[in-house]
């Protein structure tokens, strides 16, 4: 079987195929990031690198049996600009023909999500000589308009799968594939017919490392910025807030960008907790117009931090501070928090400071009020915590990267690749059905 992987990254598709025991004759990879290419060649030295997706010429490749790829999502994501596929002059692009016209005329495109049309160009070229080619495209959950645009271009509707079923990470994605399909509805539309993976019940506590190095812990300066952020938005009425999770929860998905702290995980002696962004009152008021693209607003103005209740992490990002853990350390109060009869209270260090440097109180999950940072509380119990970010190994586990995969790059690059990558076990689940469709060799 010959495979063409677009936007290959660290080659999560190739990892999934290896985990399934599928022998690949030729694996072509289109990728431009030199660090990701280096990682791929370290683990899969026989990979044939093709460079930019815009330069891929199908006529120069052997027959392709499987096309896979996850086109850039930033302009579709609710965390991004959400302007979909458009030119820098704000013309939205709804068809491949129009994209090719604009490309030929030298138009510039907004962001990178327009590269979906390169995926479609290549898929159409393959279909000319192999109409039965199998394909898989992944992207974020997006507005209905753009999801329908992608579905109509591909020729079928995708299946929505949350990585939380196979990992400790909430990562909701759409997967368009013809590996297994069904027809539904009045107009007999075609849908991807991949069943949901079995829920493995994996939680945050299951992927955390012991004895984490000091370099992963935040210092007092970072905590100060959190305090300033909270006070600034309190004055603006945006309702910046936070609350924690119990250990039996998940985190949100690893993401590609953003400077906000989307995940704070608290690890006292028995509990593990994690923060996730929720809409502020201001965000709720403007939601419809914001999601329709009629108005713009800073992400920090429309969201606040609140605890997850499912034991999972947030979406992995390339930004390390988007997934933070708070860990008990009675001997080090830098970036500490205190427990009281109302909840968990972050502060900058000394537990005797009860009203000057605190972020505020974080109410327990079993309290029925909305949980936001509050003002002064009277009783402080001397239990201190430190705040740290997830380690590369923990992020790798969130993406279900197998232990045999070798890493020879910086932490920064590893975070970036994982944030851009796939949850391998979800991809393996989808590709497992290809054995029913293709005559492939299995190791």
Coordinates of C-alpha atoms in Angstrom, one line a residue:
X1 CA 0.0 0.0 0.0
X2 CA 1.3 3.5 -0.9
X3 CA 0.4 6.3 1.4
X4 CA 0.5 10.1 0.8
X5 CA 0.4 12.2 4.0
X6 CA -0.2 15.9 3.7
X7 CA 0.7 18.2 6.6
X8 CA 2.6 15.2 7.9
X9 CA 4.2 16.9 11.0
X10 CA 5.8 14.3 13.2
X11 CA 4.1 11.6 11.1
X12 CA 1.3 10.5 13.5
X13 CA -0.3 8.7 10.6
X14 CA 2.8 6.6 10.1
X15 CA 2.8 5.9 13.8
X16 CA -0.8 4.7 13.7
X17 CA -0.1 2.4 10.7
X18 CA 2.9 0.9 12.5
X19 CA 0.8 0.3 15.6
X20 CA -1.8 -1.5 13.5
X21 CA 0.9 -3.7 11.9
X22 CA 0.2 -2.4 8.4
X23 CA 3.2 -2.7 6.1
X24 CA 3.5 0.4 3.8
X25 CA 5.4 0.1 0.5
X26 CA 5.9 3.8 0.1
X27 CA 5.1 6.6 2.5
X28 CA 5.2 10.0 0.9
X29 CA 5.1 13.0 3.3
X30 CA 4.4 16.6 2.6
X31 CA 5.8 18.8 5.4
X32 CA 7.8 22.1 5.6
X33 CA 8.8 22.3 9.2
X34 CA 12.5 21.2 9.5
X35 CA 12.2 20.0 13.1
X36 CA 9.1 17.8 12.3
X37 CA 10.9 16.4 9.3
X38 CA 13.9 15.6 11.3
X39 CA 11.7 13.7 13.9
X40 CA 10.0 11.8 11.1
X41 CA 13.3 10.7 9.5
X42 CA 14.7 9.7 12.9
X43 CA 11.8 7.3 13.4
X44 CA 10.9 6.4 9.8
X45 CA 14.1 6.8 7.7
X46 CA 12.4 5.4 4.5
X47 CA 9.9 8.3 4.4
X48 CA 9.9 10.1 1.0
X49 CA 9.7 13.8 1.8
X50 CA 8.0 16.0 -0.8
X51 CA 8.2 19.5 0.7
X52 CA 5.3 22.0 0.5
X53 CA 1.8 20.8 -0.2
X54 CA 1.4 23.5 -2.8
X55 CA 4.2 21.8 -4.8
X56 CA 3.0 18.2 -4.7
X57 CA 2.6 16.8 -8.2
X58 CA 0.7 13.5 -8.2
X59 CA 2.0 12.6 -11.7
X60 CA 5.4 12.1 -10.3
X61 CA 4.4 9.6 -7.6
X62 CA 3.5 6.0 -7.7
X63 CA -0.2 5.0 -7.4
X64 CA -1.6 6.3 -4.1
X65 CA -3.9 4.0 -2.2
X66 CA -4.5 6.1 0.9
X67 CA -4.4 9.9 1.3
X68 CA -4.3 11.3 4.8
X69 CA -3.9 14.8 6.3
X70 CA -5.0 17.3 8.8
X71 CA -5.2 20.7 7.1
X72 CA -4.4 23.8 9.2
X73 CA -7.3 24.7 11.5
X74 CA -6.5 28.2 12.9
X75 CA -9.0 30.1 10.8
X76 CA -11.8 27.6 11.6
X77 CA -11.2 27.2 15.3
X78 CA -13.4 28.9 17.8
X79 CA -10.1 29.9 19.5
X80 CA -8.8 31.5 16.3
X81 CA -9.9 34.4 14.0
X82 CA -12.7 32.1 12.6
X83 CA -12.7 33.8 9.2
X84 CA -12.5 30.4 7.5
X85 CA -11.0 30.3 4.0
X86 CA -10.6 33.7 2.5
X87 CA -8.2 36.0 0.7
X88 CA -6.5 38.9 2.5
X89 CA -9.2 41.1 0.7
X90 CA -11.9 39.1 2.6
X91 CA -13.3 37.1 -0.3
X92 CA -14.5 33.8 1.1
X93 CA -13.6 30.7 -0.9
X94 CA -16.3 28.0 -1.3
X95 CA -15.1 26.0 -4.2
X96 CA -11.9 24.4 -5.5
X97 CA -12.3 26.0 -8.9
X98 CA -12.4 29.5 -7.4
X99 CA -9.4 28.8 -5.2
X100 CA -7.4 27.6 -8.2
X101 CA -8.4 30.8 -10.1
X102 CA -7.3 33.0 -7.2
X103 CA -4.1 31.1 -6.8
X104 CA -3.3 31.4 -10.5
X105 CA -4.0 35.2 -10.4
X106 CA -1.5 35.6 -7.5
X107 CA -4.0 36.4 -4.7
X108 CA -2.8 36.2 -1.1
X109 CA -4.8 34.1 1.4
X110 CA -5.6 34.7 5.0
X111 CA -3.9 32.4 7.5
X112 CA -3.4 28.8 6.5
X113 CA -6.8 27.1 6.6
X114 CA -7.1 27.8 2.8
X115 CA -4.7 24.9 2.4
X116 CA -7.7 22.6 2.6
X117 CA -8.1 23.4 -1.1
X118 CA -4.6 22.0 -1.7
X119 CA -5.8 18.7 -0.1
X120 CA -8.8 18.7 -2.4
X121 CA -6.6 19.5 -5.5
X122 CA -4.4 16.5 -4.7
X123 CA -7.4 14.2 -3.8
X124 CA -9.0 15.1 -7.2
X125 CA -5.8 14.4 -9.0
X126 CA -5.5 11.0 -7.4
X127 CA -9.2 10.2 -8.2
X128 CA -8.5 10.7 -11.9
X129 CA -6.5 7.5 -12.0
X130 CA -7.6 5.8 -8.8
X131 CA -11.3 6.6 -8.2
X132 CA -11.3 4.1 -5.3
X133 CA -8.6 5.9 -3.3
X134 CA -9.2 5.9 0.4
X135 CA -8.8 9.2 2.2
X136 CA -8.9 10.7 5.7
X137 CA -9.0 14.4 6.5
X138 CA -9.0 15.8 10.0
X139 CA -9.9 19.3 11.3
X140 CA -11.3 21.0 14.3
X141 CA -15.0 21.4 15.1
X142 CA -16.1 24.6 13.4
X143 CA -19.1 26.7 12.5
X144 CA -21.8 24.9 10.5
X145 CA -21.2 27.0 7.4
X146 CA -17.6 26.0 7.0
X147 CA -18.2 22.4 8.0
X148 CA -20.8 22.1 5.2
X149 CA -18.4 23.7 2.8
X150 CA -15.7 21.2 3.5
X151 CA -18.2 18.3 3.5
X152 CA -19.7 19.3 0.1
X153 CA -16.2 19.6 -1.4
X154 CA -15.1 16.2 -0.1
X155 CA -18.4 14.5 -1.0
X156 CA -19.4 13.3 2.4
X157 CA -20.1 14.4 6.0
X158 CA -17.5 13.6 8.6
X159 CA -17.7 11.9 12.0
X160 CA -17.1 13.8 15.2
X161 CA -14.8 12.0 17.7
X162 CA -13.5 13.3 21.0
X163 CA -10.0 12.0 21.9
X164 CA -11.2 11.9 25.5
X165 CA -12.5 8.4 24.7
X166 CA -9.0 7.0 24.3
X167 CA -6.9 9.5 26.3
X168 CA -6.9 12.0 29.2
X169 CA -7.4 14.9 26.7
X170 CA -10.6 16.5 25.5
X171 CA -9.9 17.0 21.8
X172 CA -13.0 17.3 19.6
X173 CA -12.3 16.8 16.0
X174 CA -14.1 16.0 12.7
X175 CA -12.8 13.2 10.6
X176 CA -13.9 12.9 6.9
X177 CA -13.2 9.5 5.5
X178 CA -14.5 7.1 2.9
X179 CA -12.9 4.1 4.5
X180 CA -16.4 3.2 5.8
X181 CA -19.5 5.1 4.8
X182 CA -23.3 5.0 5.0
X183 CA -26.2 6.9 3.4
X184 CA -28.7 8.8 5.5
X185 CA -31.5 11.3 5.3
X186 CA -34.1 12.5 2.8
X187 CA -31.5 13.4 0.2
X188 CA -29.5 10.2 0.8
X189 CA -26.4 12.1 1.9
X190 CA -23.1 10.1 2.4
X191 CA -21.6 10.0 5.9
X192 CA -18.4 8.7 7.3
X193 CA -19.5 5.5 9.2
X194 CA -16.7 5.1 11.7
X195 CA -18.1 3.9 15.1
X196 CA -17.0 5.8 18.2
X197 CA -14.0 4.2 20.0
X198 CA -14.6 2.4 23.2
X199 CA -14.2 4.7 26.3
X200 CA -11.0 3.6 28.0
X201 CA -11.7 5.7 31.1
X202 CA -8.2 7.3 31.0
X203 CA -7.9 10.4 33.3
X204 CA -5.3 13.0 34.0
X205 CA -4.0 11.2 37.0
X206 CA -3.1 8.3 34.7
X207 CA -0.6 10.2 32.6
X208 CA 1.2 12.3 35.1
X209 CA 4.9 11.8 35.8
X210 CA 6.5 11.5 39.3
X211 CA 9.6 13.5 40.3
X212 CA 9.2 16.3 37.7
X213 CA 12.2 18.6 37.3
X214 CA 12.1 22.1 38.7
X215 CA 12.4 23.7 35.3
X216 CA 8.7 22.8 34.6
X217 CA 7.5 24.8 37.6
X218 CA 6.4 28.4 37.3
X219 CA 8.2 31.2 39.3
X220 CA 6.7 34.1 41.3
X221 CA 6.8 36.4 38.3
X222 CA 4.4 34.3 36.3
X223 CA 2.1 34.1 39.3
X224 CA 2.3 37.9 39.6
X225 CA 1.1 38.2 36.0
X226 CA -1.9 35.9 36.8
X227 CA -2.7 38.3 39.7
X228 CA -2.5 41.4 37.5
X229 CA -4.6 39.7 34.8
X230 CA -7.3 38.9 37.2
X231 CA -7.4 42.4 38.7
X232 CA -7.3 44.1 35.3
X233 CA -10.3 42.1 34.1
X234 CA -12.1 42.4 37.3
X235 CA -12.0 46.2 36.8
X236 CA -13.2 45.8 33.2
X237 CA -16.1 43.6 34.3
X238 CA -15.0 40.6 32.1
X239 CA -15.2 38.2 35.0
X240 CA -11.9 36.5 34.7
X241 CA -12.2 33.5 37.0
X242 CA -10.9 30.1 37.9
X243 CA -12.0 26.9 39.6
X244 CA -10.3 23.5 39.9
X245 CA -11.1 19.9 39.0
X246 CA -10.9 16.8 41.0
X247 CA -8.3 14.1 40.0
X248 CA -10.9 12.1 38.2
X249 CA -11.2 14.4 35.2
X250 CA -9.8 15.1 31.8
X251 CA -8.0 18.1 30.3
X252 CA -8.8 20.0 27.2
X253 CA -7.0 19.4 23.9
X254 CA -3.5 20.4 23.1
X255 CA -3.6 23.5 20.9
X256 CA -1.4 25.2 18.4
X257 CA -1.3 28.6 19.9
X258 CA -2.6 31.2 22.3
X259 CA -1.0 32.8 25.4
X260 CA -3.8 32.2 27.9
X261 CA -3.6 29.6 30.6
X262 CA -6.2 27.1 29.6
X263 CA -5.2 24.4 32.0
X264 CA -4.3 24.7 35.7
X265 CA -4.0 21.3 37.4
X266 CA -4.0 21.1 41.1
X267 CA -2.3 18.1 42.7
X268 CA -2.7 18.0 46.5
X269 CA -2.1 14.7 48.4
X270 CA -5.1 13.0 46.8
X271 CA -6.6 15.4 44.3
X272 CA -5.7 16.5 40.7
X273 CA -7.4 19.6 39.3
X274 CA -7.4 21.4 36.0
X275 CA -8.8 24.7 34.7
X276 CA -10.6 25.3 31.5
X277 CA -11.9 28.4 29.7
X278 CA -15.6 29.2 29.9
X279 CA -17.6 32.1 28.6
X280 CA -17.7 35.3 30.7
X281 CA -21.0 37.2 31.0
X282 CA -19.7 39.5 28.4
X283 CA -18.9 36.5 26.2
X284 CA -22.4 35.2 26.6
X285 CA -23.9 38.5 25.6
X286 CA -22.0 38.7 22.3
X287 CA -21.8 35.0 21.6
X288 CA -24.1 34.9 18.5
X289 CA -22.6 37.9 16.8
X290 CA -19.0 36.8 17.8
X291 CA -19.5 33.3 16.4
X292 CA -21.1 34.7 13.2
X293 CA -18.0 36.9 12.7
X294 CA -20.0 40.1 13.0
X295 CA -17.9 41.4 15.8
X296 CA -14.5 40.6 17.1
X297 CA -13.2 40.4 20.7
X298 CA -10.1 39.3 22.5
X299 CA -10.3 35.7 23.7
X300 CA -9.3 36.9 27.2
X301 CA -12.4 39.2 27.2
X302 CA -14.9 36.4 26.4
X303 CA -13.6 33.6 28.5
X304 CA -12.7 32.8 32.1
X305 CA -11.1 29.8 33.8
X306 CA -13.3 27.3 35.4
X307 CA -12.7 23.7 36.4
X308 CA -13.3 20.6 34.3
X309 CA -15.6 18.0 35.8
X310 CA -14.6 15.0 33.7
X311 CA -11.0 14.3 34.8
X312 CA -9.5 15.3 31.4
X313 CA -7.0 17.9 30.2
X314 CA -7.6 20.8 27.9
X315 CA -6.6 20.7 24.2
X316 CA -2.8 20.5 23.9
X317 CA -1.3 23.6 22.4
X318 CA 2.2 24.6 21.2
X319 CA 2.2 27.0 24.1
X320 CA 3.4 25.4 27.3
X321 CA 1.4 27.6 29.7
X322 CA -1.9 26.4 28.1
X323 CA -1.6 23.2 30.2
X324 CA -0.6 23.9 33.8
X325 CA -0.5 21.6 36.9
X326 CA -0.6 22.8 40.5
X327 CA 1.2 20.4 42.7
X328 CA 1.6 20.1 46.5
X329 CA 4.9 21.2 47.8
X330 CA 4.8 22.1 51.5
X331 CA 8.4 23.2 51.5
X332 CA 8.2 25.7 48.6
X333 CA 5.5 28.3 48.7
X334 CA 6.4 30.1 45.5
X335 CA 3.3 30.2 43.4
X336 CA 1.4 28.5 46.3
X337 CA -2.3 28.3 47.0
X338 CA -4.1 27.8 50.3
X339 CA -7.1 25.7 51.2
X340 CA -10.0 27.1 53.2
X341 CA -13.5 26.2 54.2
X342 CA -14.9 27.7 51.0
X343 CA -12.4 26.4 48.4
X344 CA -8.9 26.7 47.0
X345 CA -7.2 30.1 47.1
X346 CA -4.1 30.9 45.0
X347 CA -1.5 33.3 46.3
X348 CA 2.0 34.4 45.5
X349 CA 3.8 32.8 48.3
X350 CA 3.3 33.4 52.0
X351 CA 0.2 31.8 53.3
X352 CA -0.1 34.5 56.0
X353 CA -0.9 37.1 53.4
X354 CA -4.7 36.8 53.2
X355 CA -5.8 39.8 51.3
X356 CA -3.0 41.4 49.3
X357 CA -1.5 39.1 46.8
X358 CA -4.2 36.4 46.3
X359 CA -5.9 35.7 43.0
X360 CA -9.0 34.9 44.9
X361 CA -11.0 31.9 46.1
X362 CA -11.8 29.0 43.9
X363 CA -15.0 27.3 45.1
X364 CA -15.3 23.5 45.4
X365 CA -17.0 21.6 42.6
X366 CA -19.9 20.6 44.8
X367 CA -20.9 24.1 45.5
X368 CA -24.0 25.1 43.5
X369 CA -23.0 28.6 42.6
X370 CA -21.1 29.6 39.5
X371 CA -17.5 29.2 40.4
X372 CA -15.5 32.4 39.9
X373 CA -12.6 34.0 41.7
X374 CA -14.0 35.9 44.7
X375 CA -12.7 38.5 47.0
X376 CA -11.2 38.2 50.5
X377 CA -12.0 35.2 52.6
X378 CA -11.1 35.0 56.3
X379 CA -9.8 31.5 57.0
X380 CA -6.7 30.2 55.4
X381 CA -5.4 26.7 56.0
X382 CA -1.6 26.3 55.6
X383 CA -1.4 23.9 52.7
X384 CA 0.9 25.0 49.8
X385 CA 1.1 24.1 46.2
X386 CA 3.3 24.8 43.3
X387 CA 2.2 25.4 39.7
X388 CA 3.9 23.6 36.8
X389 CA 3.2 23.0 33.2
X390 CA 2.8 19.6 31.7
X391 CA 6.0 17.8 30.7
X392 CA 6.7 16.8 27.1
X393 CA 6.3 13.1 28.2
X394 CA 2.8 13.9 29.7
X395 CA 1.8 15.8 26.5
X396 CA 3.0 12.8 24.5
X397 CA 0.8 10.5 26.5
X398 CA -2.2 12.8 26.0
X399 CA -1.7 12.3 22.3
X400 CA -1.2 8.5 22.8
X401 CA 2.2 8.5 21.3
X402 CA 3.8 5.1 21.9
X403 CA 6.8 4.7 24.1
X404 CA 9.0 3.5 21.2
X405 CA 8.7 6.8 19.4
X406 CA 12.1 8.5 19.7
X407 CA 12.5 12.2 20.5
X408 CA 15.7 14.2 19.6
X409 CA 14.5 17.8 19.8
X410 CA 14.0 20.6 22.3
X411 CA 11.0 20.7 24.7
X412 CA 9.7 23.7 22.8
X413 CA 9.7 21.8 19.5
X414 CA 8.1 18.7 21.1
X415 CA 5.3 20.8 22.5
X416 CA 4.8 22.3 19.1
X417 CA 4.7 19.1 17.2
X418 CA 2.3 17.5 19.7
X419 CA 0.0 20.5 19.7
X420 CA -0.1 20.3 15.9
X421 CA -0.4 16.5 15.8
X422 CA -3.0 13.8 16.0
X423 CA -4.2 11.6 18.8
X424 CA -2.6 8.5 17.4
X425 CA -5.1 6.0 18.9
X426 CA -8.0 7.8 17.2
X427 CA -6.3 7.6 13.9
X428 CA -5.4 4.0 14.4
X429 CA -9.1 3.3 15.3
X430 CA -10.2 4.8 12.0
X431 CA -7.5 3.2 9.9
X432 CA -8.3 -0.2 11.4
X433 CA -11.3 -0.4 9.1
X434 CA -9.2 -0.1 6.0
X435 CA -8.3 -3.7 6.2
X436 CA -11.8 -4.5 5.2
X437 CA -11.5 -2.3 2.1
X438 CA -8.0 -2.8 0.7
X439 CA -5.9 -5.8 0.0
X440 CA -3.0 -4.8 2.3
X441 CA -0.1 -6.5 3.9
X442 CA -0.1 -6.9 7.6
X443 CA 3.1 -7.5 9.5

